[in-house]
PDB file of C-alpha atoms in Angstrom:
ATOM      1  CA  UNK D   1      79.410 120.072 114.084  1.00 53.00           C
ATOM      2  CA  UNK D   2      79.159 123.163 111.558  1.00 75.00           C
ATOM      3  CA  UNK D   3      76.026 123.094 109.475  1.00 93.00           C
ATOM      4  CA  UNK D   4      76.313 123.653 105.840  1.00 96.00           C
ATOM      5  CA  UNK D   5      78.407 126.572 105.092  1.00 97.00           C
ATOM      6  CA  UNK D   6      76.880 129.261 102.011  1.00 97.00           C
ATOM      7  CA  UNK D   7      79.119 132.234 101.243  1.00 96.00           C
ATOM      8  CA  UNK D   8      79.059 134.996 100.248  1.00 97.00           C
ATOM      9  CA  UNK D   9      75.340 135.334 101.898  1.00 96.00           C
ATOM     10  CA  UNK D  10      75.321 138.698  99.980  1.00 97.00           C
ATOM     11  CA  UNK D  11      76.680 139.454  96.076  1.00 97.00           C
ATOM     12  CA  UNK D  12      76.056 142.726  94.223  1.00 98.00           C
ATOM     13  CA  UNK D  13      77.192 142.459  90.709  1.00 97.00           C
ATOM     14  CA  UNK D  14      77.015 144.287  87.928  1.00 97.00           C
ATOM     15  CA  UNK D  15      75.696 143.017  84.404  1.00 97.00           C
ATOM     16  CA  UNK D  16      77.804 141.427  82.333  1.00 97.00           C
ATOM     17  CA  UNK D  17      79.851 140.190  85.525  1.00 98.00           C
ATOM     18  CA  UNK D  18      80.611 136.804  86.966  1.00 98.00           C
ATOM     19  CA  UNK D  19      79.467 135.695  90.275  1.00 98.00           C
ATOM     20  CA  UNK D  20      80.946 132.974  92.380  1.00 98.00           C
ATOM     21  CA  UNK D  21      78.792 131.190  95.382  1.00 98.00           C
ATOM     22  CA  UNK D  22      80.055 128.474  97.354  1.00 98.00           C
ATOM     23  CA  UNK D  23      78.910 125.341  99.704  1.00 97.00           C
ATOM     24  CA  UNK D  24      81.026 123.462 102.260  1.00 97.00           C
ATOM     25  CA  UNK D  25      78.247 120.561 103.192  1.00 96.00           C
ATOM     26  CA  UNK D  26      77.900 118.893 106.532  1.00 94.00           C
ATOM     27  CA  UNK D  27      80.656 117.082 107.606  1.00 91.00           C
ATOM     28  CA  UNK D  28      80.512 113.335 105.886  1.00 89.00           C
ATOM     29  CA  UNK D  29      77.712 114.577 103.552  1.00 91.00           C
ATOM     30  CA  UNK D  30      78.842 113.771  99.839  1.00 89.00           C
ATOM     31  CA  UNK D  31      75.280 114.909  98.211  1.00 92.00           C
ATOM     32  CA  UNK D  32      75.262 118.227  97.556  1.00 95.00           C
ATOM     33  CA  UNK D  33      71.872 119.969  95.586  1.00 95.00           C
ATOM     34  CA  UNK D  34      71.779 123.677  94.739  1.00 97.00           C
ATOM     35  CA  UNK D  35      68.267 125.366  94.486  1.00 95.00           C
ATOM     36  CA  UNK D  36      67.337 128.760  93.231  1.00 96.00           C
ATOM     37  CA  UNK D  37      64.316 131.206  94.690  1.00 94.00           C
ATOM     38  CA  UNK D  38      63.340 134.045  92.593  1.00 92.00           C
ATOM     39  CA  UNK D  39      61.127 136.414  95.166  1.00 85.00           C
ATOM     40  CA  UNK D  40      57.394 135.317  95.804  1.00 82.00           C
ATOM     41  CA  UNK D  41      58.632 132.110  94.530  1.00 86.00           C
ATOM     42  CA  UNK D  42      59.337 128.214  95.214  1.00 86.00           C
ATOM     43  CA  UNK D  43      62.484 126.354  95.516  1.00 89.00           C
ATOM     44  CA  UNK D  44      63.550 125.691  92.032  1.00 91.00           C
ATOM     45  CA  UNK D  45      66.203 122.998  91.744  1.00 92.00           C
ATOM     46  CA  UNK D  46      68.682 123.577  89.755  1.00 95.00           C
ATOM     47  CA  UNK D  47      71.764 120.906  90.153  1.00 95.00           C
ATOM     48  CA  UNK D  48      72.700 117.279  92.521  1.00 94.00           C
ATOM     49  CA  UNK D  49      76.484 116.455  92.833  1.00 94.00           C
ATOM     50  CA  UNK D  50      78.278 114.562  94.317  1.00 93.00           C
ATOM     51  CA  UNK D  51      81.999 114.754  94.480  1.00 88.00           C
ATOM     52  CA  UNK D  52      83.785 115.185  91.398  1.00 89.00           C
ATOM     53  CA  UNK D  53      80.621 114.275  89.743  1.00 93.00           C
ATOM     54  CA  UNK D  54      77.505 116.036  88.522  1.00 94.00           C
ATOM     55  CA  UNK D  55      74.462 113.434  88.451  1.00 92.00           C
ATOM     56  CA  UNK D  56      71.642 115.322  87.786  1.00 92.00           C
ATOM     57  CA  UNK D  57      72.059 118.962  86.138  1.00 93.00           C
ATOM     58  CA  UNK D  58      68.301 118.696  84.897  1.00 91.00           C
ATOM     59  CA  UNK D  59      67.187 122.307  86.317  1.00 92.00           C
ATOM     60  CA  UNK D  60      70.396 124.380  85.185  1.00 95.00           C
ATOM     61  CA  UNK D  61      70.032 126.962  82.213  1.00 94.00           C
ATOM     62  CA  UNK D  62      71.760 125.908  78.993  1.00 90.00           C
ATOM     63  CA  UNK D  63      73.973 129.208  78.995  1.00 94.00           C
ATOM     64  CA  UNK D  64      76.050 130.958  81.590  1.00 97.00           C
ATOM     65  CA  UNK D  65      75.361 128.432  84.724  1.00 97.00           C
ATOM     66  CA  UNK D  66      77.981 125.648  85.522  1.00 97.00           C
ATOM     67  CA  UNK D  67      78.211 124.149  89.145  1.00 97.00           C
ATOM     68  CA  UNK D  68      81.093 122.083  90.416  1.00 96.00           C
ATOM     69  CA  UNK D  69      81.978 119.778  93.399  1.00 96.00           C
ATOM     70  CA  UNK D  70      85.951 119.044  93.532  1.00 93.00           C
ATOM     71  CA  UNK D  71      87.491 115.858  95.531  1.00 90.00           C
ATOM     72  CA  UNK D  72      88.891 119.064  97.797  1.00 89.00           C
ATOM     73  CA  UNK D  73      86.818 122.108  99.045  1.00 92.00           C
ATOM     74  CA  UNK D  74      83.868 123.438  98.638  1.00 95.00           C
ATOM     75  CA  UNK D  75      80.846 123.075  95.551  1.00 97.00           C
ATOM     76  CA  UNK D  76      80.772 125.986  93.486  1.00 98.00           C
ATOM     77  CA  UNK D  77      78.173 127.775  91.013  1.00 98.00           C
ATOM     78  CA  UNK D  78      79.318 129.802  88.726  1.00 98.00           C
ATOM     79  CA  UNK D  79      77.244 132.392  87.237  1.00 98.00           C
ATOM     80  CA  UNK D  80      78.755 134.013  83.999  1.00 97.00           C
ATOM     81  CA  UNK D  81      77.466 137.140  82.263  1.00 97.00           C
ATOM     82  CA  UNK D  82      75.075 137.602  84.960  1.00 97.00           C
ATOM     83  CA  UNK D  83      71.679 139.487  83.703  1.00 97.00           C
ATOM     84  CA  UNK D  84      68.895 140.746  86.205  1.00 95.00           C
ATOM     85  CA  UNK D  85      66.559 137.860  85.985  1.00 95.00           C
ATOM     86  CA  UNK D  86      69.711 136.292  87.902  1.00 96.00           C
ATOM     87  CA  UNK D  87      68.935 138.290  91.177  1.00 96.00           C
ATOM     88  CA  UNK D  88      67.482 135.195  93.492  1.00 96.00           C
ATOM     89  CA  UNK D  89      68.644 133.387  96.256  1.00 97.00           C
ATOM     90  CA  UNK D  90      70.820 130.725  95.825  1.00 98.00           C
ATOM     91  CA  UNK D  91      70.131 127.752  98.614  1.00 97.00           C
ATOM     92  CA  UNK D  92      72.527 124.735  99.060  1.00 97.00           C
ATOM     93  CA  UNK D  93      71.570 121.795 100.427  1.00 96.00           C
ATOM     94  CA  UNK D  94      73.682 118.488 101.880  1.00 95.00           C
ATOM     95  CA  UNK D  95      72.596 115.062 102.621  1.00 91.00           C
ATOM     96  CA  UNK D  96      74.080 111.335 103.260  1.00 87.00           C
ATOM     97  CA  UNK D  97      73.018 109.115 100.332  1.00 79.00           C
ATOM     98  CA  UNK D  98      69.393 108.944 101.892  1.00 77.00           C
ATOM     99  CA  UNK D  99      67.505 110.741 104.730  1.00 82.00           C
ATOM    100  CA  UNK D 100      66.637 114.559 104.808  1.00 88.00           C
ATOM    101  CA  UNK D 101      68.689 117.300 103.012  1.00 92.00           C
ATOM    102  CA  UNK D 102      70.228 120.309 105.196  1.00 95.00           C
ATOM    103  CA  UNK D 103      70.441 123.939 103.796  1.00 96.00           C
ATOM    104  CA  UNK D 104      73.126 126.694 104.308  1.00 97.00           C
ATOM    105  CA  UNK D 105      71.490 129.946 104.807  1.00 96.00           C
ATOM    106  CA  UNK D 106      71.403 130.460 100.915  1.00 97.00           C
ATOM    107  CA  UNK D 107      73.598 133.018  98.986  1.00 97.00           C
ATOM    108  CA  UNK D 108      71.373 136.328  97.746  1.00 97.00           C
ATOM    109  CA  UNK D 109      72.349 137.912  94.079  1.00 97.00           C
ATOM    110  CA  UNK D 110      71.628 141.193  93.355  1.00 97.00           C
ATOM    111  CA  UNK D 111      72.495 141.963  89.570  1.00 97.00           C
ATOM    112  CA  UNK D 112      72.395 145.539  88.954  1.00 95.00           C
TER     113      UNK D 112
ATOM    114  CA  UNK N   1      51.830 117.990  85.363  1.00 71.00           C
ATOM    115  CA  UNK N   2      54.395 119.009  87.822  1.00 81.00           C
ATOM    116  CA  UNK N   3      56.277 116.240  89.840  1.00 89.00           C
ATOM    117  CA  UNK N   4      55.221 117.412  93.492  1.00 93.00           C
ATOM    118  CA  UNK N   5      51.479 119.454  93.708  1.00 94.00           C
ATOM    119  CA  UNK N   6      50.345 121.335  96.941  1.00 95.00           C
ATOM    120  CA  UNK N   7      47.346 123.052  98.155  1.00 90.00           C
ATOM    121  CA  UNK N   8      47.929 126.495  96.491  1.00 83.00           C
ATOM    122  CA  UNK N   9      46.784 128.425  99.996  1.00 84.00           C
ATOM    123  CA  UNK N  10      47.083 131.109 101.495  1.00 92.00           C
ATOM    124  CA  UNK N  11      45.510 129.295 104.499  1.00 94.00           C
ATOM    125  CA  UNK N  12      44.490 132.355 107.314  1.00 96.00           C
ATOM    126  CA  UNK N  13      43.598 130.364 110.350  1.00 96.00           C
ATOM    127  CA  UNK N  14      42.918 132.204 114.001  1.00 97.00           C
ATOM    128  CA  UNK N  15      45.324 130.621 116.965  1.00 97.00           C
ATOM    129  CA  UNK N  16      43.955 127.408 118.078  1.00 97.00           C
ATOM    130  CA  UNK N  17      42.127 126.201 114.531  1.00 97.00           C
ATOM    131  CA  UNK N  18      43.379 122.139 113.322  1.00 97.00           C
ATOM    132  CA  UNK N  19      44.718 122.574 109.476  1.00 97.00           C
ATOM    133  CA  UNK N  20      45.435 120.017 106.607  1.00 96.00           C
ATOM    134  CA  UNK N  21      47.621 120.541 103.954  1.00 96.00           C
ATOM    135  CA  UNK N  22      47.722 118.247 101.104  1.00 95.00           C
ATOM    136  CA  UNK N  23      50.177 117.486  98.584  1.00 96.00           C
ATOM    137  CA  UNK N  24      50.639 115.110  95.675  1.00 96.00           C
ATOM    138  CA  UNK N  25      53.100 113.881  93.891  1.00 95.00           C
ATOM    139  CA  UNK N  26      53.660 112.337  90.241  1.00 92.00           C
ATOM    140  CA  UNK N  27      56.329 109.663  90.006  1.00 87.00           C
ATOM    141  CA  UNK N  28      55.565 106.807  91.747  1.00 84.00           C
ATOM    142  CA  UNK N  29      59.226 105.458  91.948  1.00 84.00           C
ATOM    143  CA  UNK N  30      59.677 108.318  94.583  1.00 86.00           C
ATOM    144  CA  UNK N  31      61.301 106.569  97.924  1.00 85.00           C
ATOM    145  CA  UNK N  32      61.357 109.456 101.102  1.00 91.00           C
ATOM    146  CA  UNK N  33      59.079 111.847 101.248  1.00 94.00           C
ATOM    147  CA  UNK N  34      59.201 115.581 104.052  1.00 95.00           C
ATOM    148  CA  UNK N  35      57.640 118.565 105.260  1.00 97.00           C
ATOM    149  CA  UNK N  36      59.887 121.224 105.507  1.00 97.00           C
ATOM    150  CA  UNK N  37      58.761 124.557 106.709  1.00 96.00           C
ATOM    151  CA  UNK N  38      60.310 127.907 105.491  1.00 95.00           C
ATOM    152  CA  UNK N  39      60.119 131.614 107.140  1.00 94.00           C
ATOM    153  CA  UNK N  40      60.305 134.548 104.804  1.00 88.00           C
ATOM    154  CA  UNK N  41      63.424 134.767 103.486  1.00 81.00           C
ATOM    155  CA  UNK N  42      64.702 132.477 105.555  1.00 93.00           C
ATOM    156  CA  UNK N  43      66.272 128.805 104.605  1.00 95.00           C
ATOM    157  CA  UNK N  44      64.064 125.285 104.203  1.00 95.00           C
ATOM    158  CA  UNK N  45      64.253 123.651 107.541  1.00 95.00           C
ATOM    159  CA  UNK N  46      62.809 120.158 108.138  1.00 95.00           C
ATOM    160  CA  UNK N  47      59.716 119.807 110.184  1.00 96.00           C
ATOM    161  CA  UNK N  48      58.823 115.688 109.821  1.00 94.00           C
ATOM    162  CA  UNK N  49      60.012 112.889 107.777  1.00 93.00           C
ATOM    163  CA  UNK N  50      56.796 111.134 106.517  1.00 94.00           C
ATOM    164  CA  UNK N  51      56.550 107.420 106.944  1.00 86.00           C
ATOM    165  CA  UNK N  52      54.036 104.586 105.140  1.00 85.00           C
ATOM    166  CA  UNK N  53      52.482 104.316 108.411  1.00 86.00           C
ATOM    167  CA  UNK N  54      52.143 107.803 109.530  1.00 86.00           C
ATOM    168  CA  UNK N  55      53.898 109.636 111.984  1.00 92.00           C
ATOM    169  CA  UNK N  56      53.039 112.147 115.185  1.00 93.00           C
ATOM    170  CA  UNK N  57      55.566 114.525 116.167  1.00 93.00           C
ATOM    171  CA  UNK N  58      53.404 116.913 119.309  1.00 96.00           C
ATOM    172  CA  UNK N  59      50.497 118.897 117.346  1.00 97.00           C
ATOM    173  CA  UNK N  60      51.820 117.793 113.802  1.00 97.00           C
ATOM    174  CA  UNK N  61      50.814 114.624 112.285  1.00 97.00           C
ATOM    175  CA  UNK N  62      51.937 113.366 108.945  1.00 96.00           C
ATOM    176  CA  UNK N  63      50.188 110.620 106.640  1.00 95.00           C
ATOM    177  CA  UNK N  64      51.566 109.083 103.320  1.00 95.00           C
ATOM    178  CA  UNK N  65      49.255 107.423 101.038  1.00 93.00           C
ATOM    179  CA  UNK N  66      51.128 105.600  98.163  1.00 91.00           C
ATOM    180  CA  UNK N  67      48.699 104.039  96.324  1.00 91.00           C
ATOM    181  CA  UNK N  68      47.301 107.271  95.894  1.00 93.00           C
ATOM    182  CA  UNK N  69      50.733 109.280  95.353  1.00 94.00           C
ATOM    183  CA  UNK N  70      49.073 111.690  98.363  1.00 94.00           C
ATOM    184  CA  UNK N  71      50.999 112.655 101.575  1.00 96.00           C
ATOM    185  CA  UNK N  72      49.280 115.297 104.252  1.00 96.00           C
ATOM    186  CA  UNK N  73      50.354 117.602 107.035  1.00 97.00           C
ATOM    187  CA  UNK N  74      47.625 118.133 109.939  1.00 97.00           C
ATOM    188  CA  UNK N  75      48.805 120.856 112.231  1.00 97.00           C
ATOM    189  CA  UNK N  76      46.348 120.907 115.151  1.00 98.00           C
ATOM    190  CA  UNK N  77      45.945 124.009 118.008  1.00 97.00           C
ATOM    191  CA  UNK N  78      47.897 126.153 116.057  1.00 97.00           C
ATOM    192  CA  UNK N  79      50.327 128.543 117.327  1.00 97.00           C
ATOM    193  CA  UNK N  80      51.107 132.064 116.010  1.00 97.00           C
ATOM    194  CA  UNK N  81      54.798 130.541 115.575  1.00 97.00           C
ATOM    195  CA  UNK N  82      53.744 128.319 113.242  1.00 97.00           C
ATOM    196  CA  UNK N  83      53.028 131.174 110.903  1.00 97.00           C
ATOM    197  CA  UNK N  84      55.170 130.348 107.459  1.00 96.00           C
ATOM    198  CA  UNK N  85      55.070 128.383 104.461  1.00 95.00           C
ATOM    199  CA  UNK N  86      55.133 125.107 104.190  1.00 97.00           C
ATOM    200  CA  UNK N  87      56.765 122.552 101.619  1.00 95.00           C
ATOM    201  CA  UNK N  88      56.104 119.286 100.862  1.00 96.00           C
ATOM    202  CA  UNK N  89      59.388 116.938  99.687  1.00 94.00           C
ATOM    203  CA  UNK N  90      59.811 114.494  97.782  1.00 93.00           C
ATOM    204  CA  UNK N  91      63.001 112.258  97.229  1.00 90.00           C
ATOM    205  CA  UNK N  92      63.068 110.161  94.234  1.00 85.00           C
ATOM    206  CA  UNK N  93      65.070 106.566  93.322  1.00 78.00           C
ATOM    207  CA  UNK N  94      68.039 108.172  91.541  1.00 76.00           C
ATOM    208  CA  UNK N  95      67.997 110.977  94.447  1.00 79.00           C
ATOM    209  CA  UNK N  96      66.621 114.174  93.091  1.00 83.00           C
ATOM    210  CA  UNK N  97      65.346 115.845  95.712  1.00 88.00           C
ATOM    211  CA  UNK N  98      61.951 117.445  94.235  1.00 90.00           C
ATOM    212  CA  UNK N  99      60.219 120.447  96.750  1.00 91.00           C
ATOM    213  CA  UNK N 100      56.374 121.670  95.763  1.00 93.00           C
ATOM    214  CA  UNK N 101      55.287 124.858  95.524  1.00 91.00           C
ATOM    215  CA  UNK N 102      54.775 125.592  99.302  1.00 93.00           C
ATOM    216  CA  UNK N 103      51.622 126.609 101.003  1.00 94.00           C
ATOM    217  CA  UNK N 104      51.147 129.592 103.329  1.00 94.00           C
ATOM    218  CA  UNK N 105      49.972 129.933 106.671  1.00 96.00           C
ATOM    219  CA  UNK N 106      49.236 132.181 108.404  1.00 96.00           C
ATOM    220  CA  UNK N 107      47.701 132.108 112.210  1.00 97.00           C
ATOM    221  CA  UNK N 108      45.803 134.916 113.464  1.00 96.00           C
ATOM    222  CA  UNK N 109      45.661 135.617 116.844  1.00 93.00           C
TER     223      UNK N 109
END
């Protein structure tokens, strides 16, 4: 029973270029949350979908940040125009519709 | 105020010592509440659910305290392995999934 899948766990880009992180939850998970840590810093949620739906998109920026979770594959967040304060790791998380959530081994950004 | 508060640490125990961490948390709605624990630049794993009538898992003991919106981690006889940070979770009604701030430990041998 594969745990939640993050890729790619490592991402150089460039300023000014797009990055692309994906999550493939738990098998029969349909919540999926995405949280962002900066270095020396908490979890800082960011997004909760479930599928085809975004419920709670409180902790996203305004600009550049979109996440999506189709009826088929995996949850993506997409990361346009990507500026150095955007260097963090990127953590994914699945649950059922209650209990504990599950992380993949998080996604790390490095924006040159 | 921010929805889930924690002790802001570090916390530098020697091998062997009983610790408390304390955390609090703001909306009162909130339904399921964790301790996770998280190695350096590793990911969140869960350490103990945390139920209204407090829970034992070996040398960790968790206690909830509702009225007072106040949930606790004791970690007694500590090991250097349990050396990391730990977070305090809460879950709310409509399902956001809130983590605090984390508090380190350390155990010194």
């Amino acid at each position: 029973n594969a745990g939640v899948m993050q890729n790619p766990r490592h991402l150089v880009r460039r300023r000014g270029q797009e990055a692309r992180l994906r999550c493939s939850p738990m098998k029969g998970h349909s919540h999926v949350y995405w949280y962002r840590q900066l270095p020396e810093e908490g979890l800082k949620f960011m997004v909760y979908l479930q599928k085809e739906n975004i419920i709670d998109e409180s902790g996203m920026p305004k600009e550049r940040f979109s996440a999506e979770f189709p009826k088929e594959g995996p949850s993506i967040l997409r990361i346009q125009q990507v500026v150095r304060g955007d260097s963090a790791a990127y953590f994914c998380a699945s649950s059922l519709a209650t209990g504990e959530l599950f992380f993949g081994e998080g996604s790390r950004l490095t924006v040159l | 105020r921010k929805e889930v508060e924690q002790d802001p640490g570090p916390f530098n125990v020697p091998e062997g010592a009983t610790v408390a961490f304390n955390c609090t948390y703001s909306n009162s709605a909130s339904q399921s509440f964790f301790w996770y624990r998280q190695d350096c630049r590793k990911e969140p794993k869960l350490l103990m659910s945390v139920y209204s009538s407090g829970n034992e898992d070996g040398r960790f003991t968790a206690q909830l305290n509702r009225a007072s919106q106040y949930i606790s981690l004791l970690i007694r006889d500590s090991k250097l392995s349990d050396s990391a940070t730990y977070l305090c979770v809460v879950r709310t009604s409509y399902d956001k999934v809130i983590f605090g701030p984390g508090t380190s430990l350390s155990v010194i041998p």
